[in-house]
mmCIF file of N, CA and C in Angstrom:
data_model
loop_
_atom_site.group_PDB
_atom_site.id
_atom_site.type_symbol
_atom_site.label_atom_id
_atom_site.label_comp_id
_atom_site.label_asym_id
_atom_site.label_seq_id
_atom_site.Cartn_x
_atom_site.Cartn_y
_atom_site.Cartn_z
ATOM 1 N N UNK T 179 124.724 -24.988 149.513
ATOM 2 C CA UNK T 179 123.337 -25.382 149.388
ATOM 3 C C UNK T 179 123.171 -26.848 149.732
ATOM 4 N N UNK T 180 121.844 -27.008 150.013
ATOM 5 C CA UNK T 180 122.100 -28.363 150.564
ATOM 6 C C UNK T 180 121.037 -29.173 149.327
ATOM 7 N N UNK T 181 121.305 -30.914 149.679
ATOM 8 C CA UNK T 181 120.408 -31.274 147.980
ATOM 9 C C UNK T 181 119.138 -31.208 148.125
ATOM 10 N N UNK T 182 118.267 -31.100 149.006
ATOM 11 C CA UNK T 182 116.981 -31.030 148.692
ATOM 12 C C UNK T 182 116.293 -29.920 147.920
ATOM 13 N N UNK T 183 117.652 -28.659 148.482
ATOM 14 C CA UNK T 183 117.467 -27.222 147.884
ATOM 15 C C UNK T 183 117.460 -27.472 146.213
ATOM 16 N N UNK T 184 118.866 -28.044 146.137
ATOM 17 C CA UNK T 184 119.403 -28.328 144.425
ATOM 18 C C UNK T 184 118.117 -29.455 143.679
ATOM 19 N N UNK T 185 117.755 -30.625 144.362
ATOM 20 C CA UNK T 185 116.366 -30.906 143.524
ATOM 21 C C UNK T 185 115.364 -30.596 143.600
ATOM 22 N N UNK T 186 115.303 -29.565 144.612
ATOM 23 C CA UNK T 186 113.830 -28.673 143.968
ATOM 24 C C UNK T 186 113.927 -27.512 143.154
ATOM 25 N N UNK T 187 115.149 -27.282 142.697
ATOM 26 C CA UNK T 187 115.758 -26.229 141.933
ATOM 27 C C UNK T 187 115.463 -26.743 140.554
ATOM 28 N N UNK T 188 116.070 -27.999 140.671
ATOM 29 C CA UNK T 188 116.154 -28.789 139.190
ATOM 30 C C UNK T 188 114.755 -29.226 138.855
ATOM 31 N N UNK T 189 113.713 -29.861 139.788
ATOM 32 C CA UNK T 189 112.195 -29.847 139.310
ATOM 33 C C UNK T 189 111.760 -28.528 138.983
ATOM 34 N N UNK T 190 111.589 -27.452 139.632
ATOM 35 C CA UNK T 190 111.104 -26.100 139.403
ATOM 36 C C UNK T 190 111.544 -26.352 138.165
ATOM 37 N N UNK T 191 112.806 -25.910 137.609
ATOM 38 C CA UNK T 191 113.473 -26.444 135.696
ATOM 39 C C UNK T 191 112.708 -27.127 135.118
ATOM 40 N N UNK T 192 112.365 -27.785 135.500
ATOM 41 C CA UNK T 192 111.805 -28.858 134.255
ATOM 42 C C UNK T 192 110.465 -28.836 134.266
ATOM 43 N N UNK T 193 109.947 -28.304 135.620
ATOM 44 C CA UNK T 193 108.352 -28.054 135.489
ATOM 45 C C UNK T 193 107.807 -26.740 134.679
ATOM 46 N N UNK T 194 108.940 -25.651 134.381
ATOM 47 C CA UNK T 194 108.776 -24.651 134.169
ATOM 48 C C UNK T 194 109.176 -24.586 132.719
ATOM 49 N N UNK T 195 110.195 -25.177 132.622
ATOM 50 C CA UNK T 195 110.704 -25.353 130.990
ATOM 51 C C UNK T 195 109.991 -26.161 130.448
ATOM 52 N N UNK T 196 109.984 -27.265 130.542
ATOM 53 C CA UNK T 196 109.720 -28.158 129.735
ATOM 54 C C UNK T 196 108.117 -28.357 130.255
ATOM 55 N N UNK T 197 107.528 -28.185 130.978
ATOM 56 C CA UNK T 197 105.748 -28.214 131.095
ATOM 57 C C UNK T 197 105.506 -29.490 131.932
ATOM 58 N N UNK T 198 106.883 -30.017 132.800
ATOM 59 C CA UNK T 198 106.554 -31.454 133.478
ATOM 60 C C UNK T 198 105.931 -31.009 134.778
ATOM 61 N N UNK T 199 104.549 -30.672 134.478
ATOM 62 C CA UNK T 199 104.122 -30.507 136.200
ATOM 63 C C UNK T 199 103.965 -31.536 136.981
ATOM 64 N N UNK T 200 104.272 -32.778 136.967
ATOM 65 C CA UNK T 200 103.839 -33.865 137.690
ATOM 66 C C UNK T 200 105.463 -34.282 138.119
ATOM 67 N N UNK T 201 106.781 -33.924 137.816
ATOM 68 C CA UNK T 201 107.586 -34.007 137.866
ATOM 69 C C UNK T 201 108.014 -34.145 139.424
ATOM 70 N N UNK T 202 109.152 -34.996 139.359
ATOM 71 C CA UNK T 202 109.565 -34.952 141.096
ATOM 72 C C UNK T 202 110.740 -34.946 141.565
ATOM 73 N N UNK T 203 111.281 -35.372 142.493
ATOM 74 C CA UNK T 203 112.664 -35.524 142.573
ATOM 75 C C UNK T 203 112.975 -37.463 142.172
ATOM 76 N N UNK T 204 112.120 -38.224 141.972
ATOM 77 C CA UNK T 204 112.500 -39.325 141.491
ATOM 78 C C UNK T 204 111.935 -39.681 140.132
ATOM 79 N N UNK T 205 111.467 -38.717 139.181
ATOM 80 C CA UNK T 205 110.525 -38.986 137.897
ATOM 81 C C UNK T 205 112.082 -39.423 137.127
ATOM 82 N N UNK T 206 111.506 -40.013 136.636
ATOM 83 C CA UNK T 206 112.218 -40.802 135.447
ATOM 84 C C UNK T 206 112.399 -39.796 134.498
ATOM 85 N N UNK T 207 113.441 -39.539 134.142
ATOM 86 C CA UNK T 207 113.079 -38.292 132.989
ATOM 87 C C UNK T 207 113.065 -38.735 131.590
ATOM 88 N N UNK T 208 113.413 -39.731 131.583
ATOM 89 C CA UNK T 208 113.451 -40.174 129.986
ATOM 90 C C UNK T 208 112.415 -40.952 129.579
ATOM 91 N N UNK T 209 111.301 -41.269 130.708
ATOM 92 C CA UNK T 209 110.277 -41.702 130.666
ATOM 93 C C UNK T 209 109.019 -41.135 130.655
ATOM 94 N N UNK T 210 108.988 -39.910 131.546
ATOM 95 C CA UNK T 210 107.695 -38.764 131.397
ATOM 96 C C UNK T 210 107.382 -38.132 130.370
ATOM 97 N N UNK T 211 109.040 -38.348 129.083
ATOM 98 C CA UNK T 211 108.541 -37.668 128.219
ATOM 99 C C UNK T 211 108.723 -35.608 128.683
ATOM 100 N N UNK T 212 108.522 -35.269 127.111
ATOM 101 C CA UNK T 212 108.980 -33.938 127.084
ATOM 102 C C UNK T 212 110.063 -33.263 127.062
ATOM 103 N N UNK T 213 111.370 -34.364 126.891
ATOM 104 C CA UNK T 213 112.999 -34.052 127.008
ATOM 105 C C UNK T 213 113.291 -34.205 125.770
ATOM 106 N N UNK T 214 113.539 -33.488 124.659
ATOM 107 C CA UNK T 214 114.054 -34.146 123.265
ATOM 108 C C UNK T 214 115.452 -34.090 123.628
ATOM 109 N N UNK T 215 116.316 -34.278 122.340
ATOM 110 C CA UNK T 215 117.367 -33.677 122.417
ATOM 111 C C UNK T 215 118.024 -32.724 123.023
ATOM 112 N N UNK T 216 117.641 -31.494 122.191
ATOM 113 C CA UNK T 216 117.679 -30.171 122.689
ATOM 114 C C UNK T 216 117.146 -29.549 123.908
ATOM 115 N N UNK T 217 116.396 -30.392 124.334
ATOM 116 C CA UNK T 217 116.057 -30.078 125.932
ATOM 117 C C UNK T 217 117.054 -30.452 126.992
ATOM 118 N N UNK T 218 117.429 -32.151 126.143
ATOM 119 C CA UNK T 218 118.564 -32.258 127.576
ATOM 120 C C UNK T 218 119.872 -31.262 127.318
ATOM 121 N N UNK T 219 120.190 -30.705 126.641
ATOM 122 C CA UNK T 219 121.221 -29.836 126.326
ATOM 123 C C UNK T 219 120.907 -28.428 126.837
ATOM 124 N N UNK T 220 119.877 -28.364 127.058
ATOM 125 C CA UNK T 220 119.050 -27.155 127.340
ATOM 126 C C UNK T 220 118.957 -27.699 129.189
ATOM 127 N N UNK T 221 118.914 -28.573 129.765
ATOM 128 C CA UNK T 221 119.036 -29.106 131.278
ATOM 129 C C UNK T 221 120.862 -29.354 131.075
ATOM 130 N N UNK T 222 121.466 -29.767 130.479
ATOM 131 C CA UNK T 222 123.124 -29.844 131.237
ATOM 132 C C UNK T 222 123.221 -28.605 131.030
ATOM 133 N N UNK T 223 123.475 -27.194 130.370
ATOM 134 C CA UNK T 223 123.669 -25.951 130.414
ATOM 135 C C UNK T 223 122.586 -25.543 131.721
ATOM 136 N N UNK T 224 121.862 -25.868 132.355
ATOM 137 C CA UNK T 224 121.034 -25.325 133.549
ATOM 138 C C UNK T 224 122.045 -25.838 134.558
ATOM 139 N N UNK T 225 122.482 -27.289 134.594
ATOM 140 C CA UNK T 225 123.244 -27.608 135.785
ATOM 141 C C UNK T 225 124.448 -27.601 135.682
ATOM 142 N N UNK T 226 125.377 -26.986 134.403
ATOM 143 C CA UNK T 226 126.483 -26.465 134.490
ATOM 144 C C UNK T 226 126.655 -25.044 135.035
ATOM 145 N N UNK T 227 125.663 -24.440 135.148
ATOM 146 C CA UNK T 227 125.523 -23.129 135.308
ATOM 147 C C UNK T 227 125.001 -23.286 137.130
ATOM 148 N N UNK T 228 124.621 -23.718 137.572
ATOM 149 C CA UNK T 228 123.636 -23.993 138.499
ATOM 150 C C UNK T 228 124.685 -24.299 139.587
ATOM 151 N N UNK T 229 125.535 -25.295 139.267
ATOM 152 C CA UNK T 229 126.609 -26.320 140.030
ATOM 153 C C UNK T 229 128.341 -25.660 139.527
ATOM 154 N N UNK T 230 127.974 -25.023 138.621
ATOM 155 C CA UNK T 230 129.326 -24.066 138.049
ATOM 156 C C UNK T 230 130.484 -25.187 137.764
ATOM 157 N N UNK T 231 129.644 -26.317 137.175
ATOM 158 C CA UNK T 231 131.032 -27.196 136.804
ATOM 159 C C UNK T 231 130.788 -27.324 135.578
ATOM 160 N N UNK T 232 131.259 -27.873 134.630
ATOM 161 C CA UNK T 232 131.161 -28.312 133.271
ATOM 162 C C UNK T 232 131.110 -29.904 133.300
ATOM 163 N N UNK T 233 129.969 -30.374 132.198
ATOM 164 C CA UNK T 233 129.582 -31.885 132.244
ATOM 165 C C UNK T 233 130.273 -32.317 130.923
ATOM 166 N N UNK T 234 131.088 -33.463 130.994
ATOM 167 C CA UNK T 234 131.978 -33.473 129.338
ATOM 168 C C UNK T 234 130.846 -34.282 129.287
ATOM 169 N N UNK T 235 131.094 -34.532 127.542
ATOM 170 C CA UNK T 235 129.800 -35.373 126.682
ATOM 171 C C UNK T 235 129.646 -37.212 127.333
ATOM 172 N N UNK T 236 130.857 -37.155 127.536
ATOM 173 C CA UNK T 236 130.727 -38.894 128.149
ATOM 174 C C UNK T 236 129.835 -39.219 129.438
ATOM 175 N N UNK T 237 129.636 -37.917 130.180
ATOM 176 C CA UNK T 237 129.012 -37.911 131.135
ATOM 177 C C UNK T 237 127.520 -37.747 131.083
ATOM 178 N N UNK T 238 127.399 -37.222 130.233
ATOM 179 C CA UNK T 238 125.778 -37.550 129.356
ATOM 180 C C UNK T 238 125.285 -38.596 129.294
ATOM 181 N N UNK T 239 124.731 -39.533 130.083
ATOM 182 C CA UNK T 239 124.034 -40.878 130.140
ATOM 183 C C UNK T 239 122.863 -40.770 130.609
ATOM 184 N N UNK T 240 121.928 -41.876 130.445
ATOM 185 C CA UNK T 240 120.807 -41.823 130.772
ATOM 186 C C UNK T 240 120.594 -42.394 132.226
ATOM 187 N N UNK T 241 122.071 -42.764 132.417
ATOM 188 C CA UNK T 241 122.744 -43.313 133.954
ATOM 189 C C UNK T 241 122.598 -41.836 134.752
ATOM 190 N N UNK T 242 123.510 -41.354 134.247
ATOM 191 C CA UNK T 242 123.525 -39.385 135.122
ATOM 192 C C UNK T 242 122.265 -39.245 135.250
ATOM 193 N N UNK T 243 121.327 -39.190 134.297
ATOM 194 C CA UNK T 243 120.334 -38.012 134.255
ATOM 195 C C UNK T 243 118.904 -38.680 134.617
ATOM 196 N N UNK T 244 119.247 -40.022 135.052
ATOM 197 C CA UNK T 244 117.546 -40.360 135.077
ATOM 198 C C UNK T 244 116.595 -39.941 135.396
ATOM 199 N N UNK T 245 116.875 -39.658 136.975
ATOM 200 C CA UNK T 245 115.879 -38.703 137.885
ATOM 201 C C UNK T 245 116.737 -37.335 138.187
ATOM 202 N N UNK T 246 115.925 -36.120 138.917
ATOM 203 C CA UNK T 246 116.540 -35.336 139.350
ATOM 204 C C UNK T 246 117.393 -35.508 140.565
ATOM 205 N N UNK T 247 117.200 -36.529 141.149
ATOM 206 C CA UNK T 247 117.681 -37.046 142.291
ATOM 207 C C UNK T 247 119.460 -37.161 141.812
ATOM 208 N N UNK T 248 119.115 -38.194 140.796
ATOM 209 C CA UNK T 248 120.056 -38.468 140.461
ATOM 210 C C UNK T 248 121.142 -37.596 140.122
ATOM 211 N N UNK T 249 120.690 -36.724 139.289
ATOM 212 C CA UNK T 249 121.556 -35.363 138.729
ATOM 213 C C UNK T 249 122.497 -34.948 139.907
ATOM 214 N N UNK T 250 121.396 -34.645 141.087
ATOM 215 C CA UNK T 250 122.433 -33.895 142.136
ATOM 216 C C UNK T 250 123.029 -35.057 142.590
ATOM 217 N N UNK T 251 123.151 -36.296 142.878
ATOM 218 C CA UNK T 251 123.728 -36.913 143.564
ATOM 219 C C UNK T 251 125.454 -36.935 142.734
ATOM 220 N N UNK T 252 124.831 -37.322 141.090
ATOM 221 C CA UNK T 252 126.321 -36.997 140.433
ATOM 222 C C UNK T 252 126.951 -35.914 140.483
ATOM 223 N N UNK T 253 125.799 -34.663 139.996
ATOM 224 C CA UNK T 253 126.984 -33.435 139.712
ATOM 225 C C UNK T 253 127.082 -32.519 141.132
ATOM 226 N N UNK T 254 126.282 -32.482 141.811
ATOM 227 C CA UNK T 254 126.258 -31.513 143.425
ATOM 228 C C UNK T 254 127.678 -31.675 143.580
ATOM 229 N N UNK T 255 128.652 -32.465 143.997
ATOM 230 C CA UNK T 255 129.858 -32.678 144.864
ATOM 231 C C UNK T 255 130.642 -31.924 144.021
ATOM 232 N N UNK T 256 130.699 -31.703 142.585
ATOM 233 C CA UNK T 256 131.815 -31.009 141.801
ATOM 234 C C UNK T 256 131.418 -29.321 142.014
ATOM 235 N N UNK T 257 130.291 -29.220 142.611
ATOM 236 C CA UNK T 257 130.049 -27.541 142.696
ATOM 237 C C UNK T 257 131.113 -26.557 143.432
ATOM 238 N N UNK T 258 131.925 -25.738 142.376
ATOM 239 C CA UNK T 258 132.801 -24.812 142.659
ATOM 240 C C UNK T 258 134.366 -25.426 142.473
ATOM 241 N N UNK T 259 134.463 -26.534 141.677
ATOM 242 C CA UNK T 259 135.442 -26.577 141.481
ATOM 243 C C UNK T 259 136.085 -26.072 140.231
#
């Protein structure tokens, strides 16, 4: 897949889960609001599943996850290993 595919995969997610319709491939996610806790745990189980890698807890930053952009730029390359 290529990344434009994977961040419009990951907006569709978050516009659909979490109610971010204004959402993009560069929204700030910890800034739009609508991510508690349990949501971002509820988004790394979407892109562990998605990218078929596993994210350890250290990798949980607000560095990884800012935008959706971002997401694929970190986790896309580990897909299928």
């Amino acid at each position: 897949m290529d990344r434009s595919h994977d961040i419009a995969t990951i907006v569709s997610f978050l516009r659909t889960t979490f109610g971010l319709d204004t959402a993009t491939a560069d929204s700030p996610l910890f800034q739009i609001g609508g991510i508690d806790s349990m949501g971002l745990l509820e988004l790394v189980e979407f892109i562990e599943t998605h990218f078929g890698t596993t994210i350890r807890s250290n990798e949980i930053t607000s560095a990884n996850f800012a935008t959706p952009a971002r997401i694929v730029e970190v986790f896309a390359g580990r897909r299928d290993r």
